[in-house]
Coordinates of C-alpha atoms and ligand atoms in Angstrom, one line a residue:
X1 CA 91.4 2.7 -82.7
X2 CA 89.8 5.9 -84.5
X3 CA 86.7 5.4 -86.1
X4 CA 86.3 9.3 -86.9
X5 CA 87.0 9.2 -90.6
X6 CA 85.8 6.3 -93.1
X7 CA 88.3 4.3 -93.8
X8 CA 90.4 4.2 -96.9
X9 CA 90.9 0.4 -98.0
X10 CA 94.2 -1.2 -99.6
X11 CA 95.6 -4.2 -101.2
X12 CA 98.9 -3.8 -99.9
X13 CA 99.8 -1.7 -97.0
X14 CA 103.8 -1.2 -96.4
X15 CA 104.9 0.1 -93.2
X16 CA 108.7 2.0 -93.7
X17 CA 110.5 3.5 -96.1
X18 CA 113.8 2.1 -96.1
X19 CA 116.1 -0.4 -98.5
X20 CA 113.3 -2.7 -97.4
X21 CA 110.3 -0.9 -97.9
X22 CA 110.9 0.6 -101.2
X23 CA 111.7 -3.0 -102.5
X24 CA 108.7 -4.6 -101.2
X25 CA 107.2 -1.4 -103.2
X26 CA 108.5 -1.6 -105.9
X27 CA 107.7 -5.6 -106.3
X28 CA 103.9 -5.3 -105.6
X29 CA 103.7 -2.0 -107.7
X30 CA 104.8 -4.1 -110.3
X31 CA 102.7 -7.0 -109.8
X32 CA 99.8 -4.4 -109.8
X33 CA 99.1 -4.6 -106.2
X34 CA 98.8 -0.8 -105.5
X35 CA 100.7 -0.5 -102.4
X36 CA 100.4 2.2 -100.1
X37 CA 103.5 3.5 -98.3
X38 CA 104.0 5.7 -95.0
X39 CA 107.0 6.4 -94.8
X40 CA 107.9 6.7 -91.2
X41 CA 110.0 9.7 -89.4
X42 CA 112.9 9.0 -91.3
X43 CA 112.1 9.0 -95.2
X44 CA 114.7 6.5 -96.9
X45 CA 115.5 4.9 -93.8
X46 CA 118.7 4.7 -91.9
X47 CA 121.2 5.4 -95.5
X48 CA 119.7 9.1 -95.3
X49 CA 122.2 9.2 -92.1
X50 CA 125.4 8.5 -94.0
X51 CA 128.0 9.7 -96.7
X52 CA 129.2 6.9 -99.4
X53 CA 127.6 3.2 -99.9
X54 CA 130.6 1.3 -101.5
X55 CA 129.0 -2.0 -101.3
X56 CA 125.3 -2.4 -102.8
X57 CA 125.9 -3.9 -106.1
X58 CA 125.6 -2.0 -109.2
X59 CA 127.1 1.6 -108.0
X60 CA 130.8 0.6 -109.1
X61 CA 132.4 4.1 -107.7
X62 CA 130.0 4.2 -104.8
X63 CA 126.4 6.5 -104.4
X64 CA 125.9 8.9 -101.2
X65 CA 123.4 6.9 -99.2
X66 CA 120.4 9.8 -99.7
X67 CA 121.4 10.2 -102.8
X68 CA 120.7 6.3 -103.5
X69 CA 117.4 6.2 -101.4
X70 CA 116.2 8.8 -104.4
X71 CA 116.5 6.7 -107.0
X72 CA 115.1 3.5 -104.9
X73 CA 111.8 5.9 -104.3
X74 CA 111.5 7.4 -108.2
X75 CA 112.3 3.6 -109.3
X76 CA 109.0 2.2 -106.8
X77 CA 106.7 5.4 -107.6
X78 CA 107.8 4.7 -111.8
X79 CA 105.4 1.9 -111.1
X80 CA 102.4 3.4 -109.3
X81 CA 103.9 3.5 -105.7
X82 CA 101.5 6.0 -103.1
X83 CA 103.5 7.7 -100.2
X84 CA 102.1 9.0 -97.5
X85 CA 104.6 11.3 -95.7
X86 CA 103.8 10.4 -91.7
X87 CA 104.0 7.9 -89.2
X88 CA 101.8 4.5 -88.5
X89 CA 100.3 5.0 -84.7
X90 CA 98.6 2.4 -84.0
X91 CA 98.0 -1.2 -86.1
X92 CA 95.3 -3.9 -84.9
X93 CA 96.1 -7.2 -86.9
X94 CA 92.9 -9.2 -84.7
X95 CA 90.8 -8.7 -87.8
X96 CA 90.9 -8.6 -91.4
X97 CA 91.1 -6.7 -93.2
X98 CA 93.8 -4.9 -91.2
X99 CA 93.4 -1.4 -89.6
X100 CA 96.5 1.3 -89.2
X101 CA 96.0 4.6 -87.9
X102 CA 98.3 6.8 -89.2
X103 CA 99.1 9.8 -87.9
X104 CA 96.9 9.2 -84.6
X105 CA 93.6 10.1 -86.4
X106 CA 93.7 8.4 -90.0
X107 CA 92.2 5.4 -90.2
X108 CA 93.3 2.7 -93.0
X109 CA 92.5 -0.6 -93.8
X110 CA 94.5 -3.3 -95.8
X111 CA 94.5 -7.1 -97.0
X112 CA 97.8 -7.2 -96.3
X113 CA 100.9 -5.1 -94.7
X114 CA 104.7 -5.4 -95.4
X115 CA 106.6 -4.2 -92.0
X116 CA 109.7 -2.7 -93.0
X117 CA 110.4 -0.3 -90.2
X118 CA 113.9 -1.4 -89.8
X119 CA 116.2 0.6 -86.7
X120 CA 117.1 3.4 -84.8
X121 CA 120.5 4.5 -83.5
X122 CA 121.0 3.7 -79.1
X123 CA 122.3 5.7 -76.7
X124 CA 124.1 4.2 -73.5
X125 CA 121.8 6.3 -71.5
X126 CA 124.6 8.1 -69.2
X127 CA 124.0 11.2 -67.6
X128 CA 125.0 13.9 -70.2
X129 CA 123.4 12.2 -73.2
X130 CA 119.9 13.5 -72.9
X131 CA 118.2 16.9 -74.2
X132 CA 118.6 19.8 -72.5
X133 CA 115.7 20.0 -70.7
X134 CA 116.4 17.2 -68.9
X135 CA 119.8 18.5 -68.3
X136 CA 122.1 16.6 -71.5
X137 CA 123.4 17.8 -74.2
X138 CA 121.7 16.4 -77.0
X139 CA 121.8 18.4 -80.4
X140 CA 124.5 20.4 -78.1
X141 CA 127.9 18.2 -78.9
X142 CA 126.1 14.6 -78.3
X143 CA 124.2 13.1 -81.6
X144 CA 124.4 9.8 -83.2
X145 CA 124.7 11.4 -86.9
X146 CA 128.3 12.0 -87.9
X147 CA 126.8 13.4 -91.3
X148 CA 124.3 15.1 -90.2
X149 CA 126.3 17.0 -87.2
X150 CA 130.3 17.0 -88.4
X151 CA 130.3 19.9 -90.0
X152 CA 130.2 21.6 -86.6
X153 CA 133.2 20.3 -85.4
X154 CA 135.7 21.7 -87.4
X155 CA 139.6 21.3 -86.0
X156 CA 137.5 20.3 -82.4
X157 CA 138.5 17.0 -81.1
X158 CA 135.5 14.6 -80.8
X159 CA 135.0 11.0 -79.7
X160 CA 132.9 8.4 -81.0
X161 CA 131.5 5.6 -79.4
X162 CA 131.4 2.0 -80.7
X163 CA 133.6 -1.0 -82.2
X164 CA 131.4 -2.1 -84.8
X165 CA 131.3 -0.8 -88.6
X166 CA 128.7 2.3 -88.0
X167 CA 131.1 3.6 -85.7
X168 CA 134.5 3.1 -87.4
X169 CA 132.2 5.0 -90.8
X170 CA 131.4 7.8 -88.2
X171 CA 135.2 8.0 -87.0
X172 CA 136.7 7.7 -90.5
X173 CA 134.5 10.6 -91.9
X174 CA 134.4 13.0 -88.7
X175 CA 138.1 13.1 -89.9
X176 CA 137.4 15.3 -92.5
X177 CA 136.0 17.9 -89.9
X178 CA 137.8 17.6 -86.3
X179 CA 141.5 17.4 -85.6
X180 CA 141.1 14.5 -83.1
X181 CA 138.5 11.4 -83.7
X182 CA 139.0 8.9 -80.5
X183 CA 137.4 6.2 -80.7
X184 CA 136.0 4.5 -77.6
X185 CA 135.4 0.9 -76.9
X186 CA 134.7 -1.3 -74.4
X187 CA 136.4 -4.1 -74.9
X188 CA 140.3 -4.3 -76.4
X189 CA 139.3 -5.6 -79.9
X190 CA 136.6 -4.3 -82.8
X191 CA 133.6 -5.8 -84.0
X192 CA 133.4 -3.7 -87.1
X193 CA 134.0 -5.8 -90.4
X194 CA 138.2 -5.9 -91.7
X195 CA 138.3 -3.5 -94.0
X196 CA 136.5 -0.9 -92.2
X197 CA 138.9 -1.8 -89.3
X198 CA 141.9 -1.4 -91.4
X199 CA 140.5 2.4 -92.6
X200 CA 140.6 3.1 -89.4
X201 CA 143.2 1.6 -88.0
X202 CA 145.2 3.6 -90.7
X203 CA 143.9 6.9 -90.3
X204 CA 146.0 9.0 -88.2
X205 CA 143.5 11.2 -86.7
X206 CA 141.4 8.4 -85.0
X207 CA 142.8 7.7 -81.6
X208 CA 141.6 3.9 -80.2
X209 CA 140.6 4.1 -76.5
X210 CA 140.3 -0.2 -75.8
X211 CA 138.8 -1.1 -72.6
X212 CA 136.8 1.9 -72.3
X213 CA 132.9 3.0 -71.2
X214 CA 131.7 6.7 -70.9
X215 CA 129.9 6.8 -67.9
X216 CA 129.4 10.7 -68.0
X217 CA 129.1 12.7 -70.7
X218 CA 130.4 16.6 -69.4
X219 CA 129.6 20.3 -70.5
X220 CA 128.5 23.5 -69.7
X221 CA 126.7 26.3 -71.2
X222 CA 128.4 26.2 -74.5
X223 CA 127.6 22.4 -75.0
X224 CA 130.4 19.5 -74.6
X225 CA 133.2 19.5 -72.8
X226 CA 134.1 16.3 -72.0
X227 CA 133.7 12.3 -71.2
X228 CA 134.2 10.7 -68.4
X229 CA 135.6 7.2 -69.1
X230 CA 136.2 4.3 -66.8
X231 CA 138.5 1.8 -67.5
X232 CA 136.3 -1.6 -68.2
X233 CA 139.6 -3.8 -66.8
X234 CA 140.7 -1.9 -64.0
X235 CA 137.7 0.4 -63.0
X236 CA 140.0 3.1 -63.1
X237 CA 138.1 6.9 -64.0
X238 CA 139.4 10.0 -66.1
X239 CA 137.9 12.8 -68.2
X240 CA 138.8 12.8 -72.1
X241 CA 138.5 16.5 -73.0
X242 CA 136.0 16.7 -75.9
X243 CA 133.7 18.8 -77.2
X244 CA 131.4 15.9 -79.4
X245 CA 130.2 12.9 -78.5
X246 CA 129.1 10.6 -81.1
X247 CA 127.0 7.2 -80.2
X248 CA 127.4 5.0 -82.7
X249 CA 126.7 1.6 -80.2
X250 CA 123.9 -0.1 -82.6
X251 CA 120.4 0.0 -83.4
X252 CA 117.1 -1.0 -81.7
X253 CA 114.3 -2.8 -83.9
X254 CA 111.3 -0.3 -84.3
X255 CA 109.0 -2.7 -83.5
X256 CA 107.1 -0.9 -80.4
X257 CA 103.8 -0.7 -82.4
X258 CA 103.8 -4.6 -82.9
X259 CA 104.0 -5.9 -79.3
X260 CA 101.3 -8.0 -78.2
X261 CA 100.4 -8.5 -81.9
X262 CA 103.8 -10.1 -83.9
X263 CA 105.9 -12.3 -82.5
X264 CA 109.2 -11.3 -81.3
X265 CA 112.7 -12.2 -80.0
X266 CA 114.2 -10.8 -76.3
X267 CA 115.9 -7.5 -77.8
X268 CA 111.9 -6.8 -80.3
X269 CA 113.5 -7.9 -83.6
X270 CA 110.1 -9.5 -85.8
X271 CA 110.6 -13.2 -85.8
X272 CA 109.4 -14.4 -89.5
X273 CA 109.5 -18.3 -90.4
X274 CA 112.7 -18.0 -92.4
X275 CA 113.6 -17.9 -94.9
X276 CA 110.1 -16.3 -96.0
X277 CA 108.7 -13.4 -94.8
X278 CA 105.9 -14.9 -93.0
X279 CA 105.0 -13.2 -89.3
X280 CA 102.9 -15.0 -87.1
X281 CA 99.9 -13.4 -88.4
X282 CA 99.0 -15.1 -91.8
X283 CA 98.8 -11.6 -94.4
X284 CA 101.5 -10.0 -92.2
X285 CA 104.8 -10.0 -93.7
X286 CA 108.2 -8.3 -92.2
X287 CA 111.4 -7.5 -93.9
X288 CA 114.5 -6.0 -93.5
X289 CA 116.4 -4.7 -90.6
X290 CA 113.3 -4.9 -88.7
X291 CA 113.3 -8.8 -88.8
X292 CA 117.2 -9.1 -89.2
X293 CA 119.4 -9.2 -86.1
X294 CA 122.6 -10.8 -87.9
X295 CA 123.3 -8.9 -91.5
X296 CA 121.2 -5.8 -91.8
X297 CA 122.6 -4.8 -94.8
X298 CA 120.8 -2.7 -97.5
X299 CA 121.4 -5.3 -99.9
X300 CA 120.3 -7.9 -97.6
X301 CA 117.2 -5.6 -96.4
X302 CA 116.4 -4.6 -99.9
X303 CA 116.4 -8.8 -100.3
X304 CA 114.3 -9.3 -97.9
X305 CA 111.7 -6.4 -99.5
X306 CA 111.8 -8.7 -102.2
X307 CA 111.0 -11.9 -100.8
X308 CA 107.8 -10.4 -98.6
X309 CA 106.5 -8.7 -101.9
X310 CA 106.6 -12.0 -103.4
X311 CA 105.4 -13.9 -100.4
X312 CA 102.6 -11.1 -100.4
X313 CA 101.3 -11.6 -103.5
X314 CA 101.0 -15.5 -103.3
X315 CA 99.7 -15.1 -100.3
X316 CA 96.8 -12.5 -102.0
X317 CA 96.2 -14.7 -105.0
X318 CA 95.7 -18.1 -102.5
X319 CA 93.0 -15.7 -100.4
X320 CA 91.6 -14.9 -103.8
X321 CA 92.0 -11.4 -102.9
X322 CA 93.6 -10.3 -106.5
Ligands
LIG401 P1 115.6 1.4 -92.4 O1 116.6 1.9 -93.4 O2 116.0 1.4 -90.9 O3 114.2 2.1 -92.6 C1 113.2 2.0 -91.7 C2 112.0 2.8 -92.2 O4 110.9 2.6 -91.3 C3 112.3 4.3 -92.1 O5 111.9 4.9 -93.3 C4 111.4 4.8 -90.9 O6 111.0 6.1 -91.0 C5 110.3 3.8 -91.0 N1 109.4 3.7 -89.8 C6 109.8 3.4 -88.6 N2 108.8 3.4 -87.7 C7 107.7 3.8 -88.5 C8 106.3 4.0 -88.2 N3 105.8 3.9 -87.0 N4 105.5 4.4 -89.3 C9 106.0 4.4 -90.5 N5 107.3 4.2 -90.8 C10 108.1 3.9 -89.8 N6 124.4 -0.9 -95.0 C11 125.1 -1.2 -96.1 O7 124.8 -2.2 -96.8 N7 126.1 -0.4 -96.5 C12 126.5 0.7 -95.9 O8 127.4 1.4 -96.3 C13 125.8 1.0 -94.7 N8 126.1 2.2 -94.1 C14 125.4 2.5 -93.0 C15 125.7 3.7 -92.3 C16 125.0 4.1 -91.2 C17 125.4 5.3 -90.4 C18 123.9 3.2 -90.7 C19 123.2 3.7 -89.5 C20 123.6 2.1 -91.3 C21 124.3 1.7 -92.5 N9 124.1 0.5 -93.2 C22 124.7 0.2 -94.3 C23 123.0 -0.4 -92.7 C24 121.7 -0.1 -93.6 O9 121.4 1.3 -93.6 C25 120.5 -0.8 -93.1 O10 120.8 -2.2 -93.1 C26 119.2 -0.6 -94.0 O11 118.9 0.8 -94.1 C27 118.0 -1.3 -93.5 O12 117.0 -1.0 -94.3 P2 115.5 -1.2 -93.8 O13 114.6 -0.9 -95.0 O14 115.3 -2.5 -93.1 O15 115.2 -0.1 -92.6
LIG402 P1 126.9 -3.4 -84.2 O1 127.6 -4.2 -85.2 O2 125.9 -4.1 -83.3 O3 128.1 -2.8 -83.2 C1 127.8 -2.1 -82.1 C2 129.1 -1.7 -81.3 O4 128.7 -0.9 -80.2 C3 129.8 -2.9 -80.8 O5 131.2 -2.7 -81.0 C4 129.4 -3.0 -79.4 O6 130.4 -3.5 -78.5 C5 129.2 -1.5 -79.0 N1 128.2 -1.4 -78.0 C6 126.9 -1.9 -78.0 N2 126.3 -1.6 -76.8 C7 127.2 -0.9 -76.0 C8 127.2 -0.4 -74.7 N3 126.1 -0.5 -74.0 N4 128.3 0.1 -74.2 C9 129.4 0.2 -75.0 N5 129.5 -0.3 -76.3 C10 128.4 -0.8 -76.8 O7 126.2 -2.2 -84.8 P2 126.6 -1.2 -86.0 O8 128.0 -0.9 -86.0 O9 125.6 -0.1 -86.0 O10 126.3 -2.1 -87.3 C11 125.0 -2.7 -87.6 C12 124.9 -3.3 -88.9 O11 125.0 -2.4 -90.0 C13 126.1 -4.3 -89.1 O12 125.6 -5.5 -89.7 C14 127.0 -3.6 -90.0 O13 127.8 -4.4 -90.8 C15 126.1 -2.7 -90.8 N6 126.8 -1.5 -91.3 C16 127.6 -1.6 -92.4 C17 128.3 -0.6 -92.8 C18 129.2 -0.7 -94.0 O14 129.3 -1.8 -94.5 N7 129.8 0.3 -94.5 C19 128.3 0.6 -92.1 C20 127.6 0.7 -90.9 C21 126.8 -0.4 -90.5 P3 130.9 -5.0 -78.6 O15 131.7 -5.2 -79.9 O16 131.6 -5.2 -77.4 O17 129.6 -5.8 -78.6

């Protein structure tokens, strides 16, 4: 790890900027713990991807997920929160205190670090799928942001791919833009919670493909053009003219920069010794989607942010570090 610069020294080191993150944040800013944030790629975190939150408590007519992701960030830096607008490169958690590279050339030390790095939207990984210079159509009619990207479809039909709630959310609001939504999934019945099934269900511009798998993902020089499904059941093959292609199939734990030094289970999400917030390294916390394979919810992240800024803090006071 660099040793180029001196390194600048912190209490409380939070890695993500998410539901999660800002929580933990705003906990330890206001336990006078002066935590340091980096925010990652994706400032606010996955919510920054979508239209209306309808279900974290205390927005009674619903708040536009970057529009909520604001206020958790002017709530955190109310009470002294730093941000630090990059990316964490490289962490070594063999010695305390801790060091985090940031940015591949700053080097940072802390007494303890809240890992709140949370997801990032999959691809199947057909051909098709990729950036154009390795022949896809990426950013060209293939994206895995239905708010970010819908806009360009107007009146076009689209599919999206996915039975679980991110992709019925994708399907319901790409209705607004494209004449045709159809939905593809591989098996004949949804994952996605009941009411966002029943939006769906209801909306008469989604189309329901069951039993379904894009293994090809078709254009030209203009971009899209079309998927080519088989049939999960009979094998059977056929194009499905389209000119978007929407992946909504999940999310994979960030958790690259970890392995080797925080335990982990068989897909990388953070194991923690539930229901705290403790990591296998003792002043290592994790919370949120990161460390959450069943609800990863922002309430249920931003309750996790909670309980390792809590957990933190004990854990500072028992080292006599504050
Ligand atoms: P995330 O929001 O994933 O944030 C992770 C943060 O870590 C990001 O800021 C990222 O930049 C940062 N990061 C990653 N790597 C690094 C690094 N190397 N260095 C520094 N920072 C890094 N949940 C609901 O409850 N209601 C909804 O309506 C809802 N709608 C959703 C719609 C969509 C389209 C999606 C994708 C998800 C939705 N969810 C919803 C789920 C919700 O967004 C997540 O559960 C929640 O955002 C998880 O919060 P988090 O803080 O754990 O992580
Ligand atoms: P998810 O619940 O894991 O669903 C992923 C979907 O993609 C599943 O239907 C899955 O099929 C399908 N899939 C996965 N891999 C595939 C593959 N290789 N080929 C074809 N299909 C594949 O993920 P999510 O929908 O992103 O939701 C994640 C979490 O965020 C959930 O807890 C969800 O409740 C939450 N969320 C909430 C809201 C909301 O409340 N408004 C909105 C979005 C997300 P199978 O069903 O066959 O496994």
């Amino acid at each position: 790890m660099s040793d180029k610069q001196p390194a600048r020294h912190h209490g409380v080191f939070i890695i993500g900027s998410g539901p999660a993150g800002y929580t933990a944040a705003l906990y330890t800013a206001r336990a006078n713990l002066k935590p340091f944030m980096v925010t990652g790629i994706q400032p606010g975190g996955q919510l920054t991807t979508t239209t209306e939150v309808e279900n974290f408590p205390g927005f009674p007519d619903g708040v536009m997920g970057p529009e909520m992701m604001q206020l958790f960030e002017k709530q955190a830096v109310r009470f002294g929160l730093e941000i630090h607008f990059g990316m964490v490169s490289k962490v070594d958690f063999s010695q305390r205190p801790f060091r985090i590279e940031i940015d591949e050339d700053e080097l940072h030390t802390a007494d303890a670090v809240i890992v709140c790095t949370g997801a990032t939207a999959k691809y199947l990984g057909v051909p098709g799928e990729q950036p154009a210079d390795q022949g896809g159509y990426l950013g060209r009619g293939v994206s895995a942001c239905a708010t970010c990207d819908g806009f360009f479809f107007r009146d076009q039909e689209i599919c999206v791919v996915g039975g679980g709630d991110t992709a019925m959310e994708e399907a319901n609001y790409l209705t607004r833009f494209a004449s045709t939504v159809h939905v593809i999934h591989r098996r004949d019945a949804l994952r996605a919670s009941k009411i966002m099934q029943e939006r769906a269900l209801a909306n008469p511009k989604i189309r329901f493909h069951w039993n379904s798998a894009p293994v090809e993902v078709q254009g030209d020089g203009n971009g899209v053009t079309g998927v080519r499904l088989r049939d999960t059941v009979t094998g059977e093959e056929r194009v499905l003219p389209v000119t978007g292609y929407f992946s909504a199939i999940g999310h994979k734990p960030n958790t690259d920069l970890f392995v080797g030094q925080l335990d982990m289970n068989e897909v990388g999400y953070l194991l923690v010794k539930s229901p705290s917030s403790y990591t296998n390294v003792p002043g290592v916390f994790a919370a949120g989607d990161v460390a959450d394979p069943t609800y990863r919810q922002a309430v249920s992240a931003a309750g996790m942010g909670c309980v390792a800024a809590i957990d933190c803090e004990r854990w500072l006071e028992a080292q006599g570090a504050h």
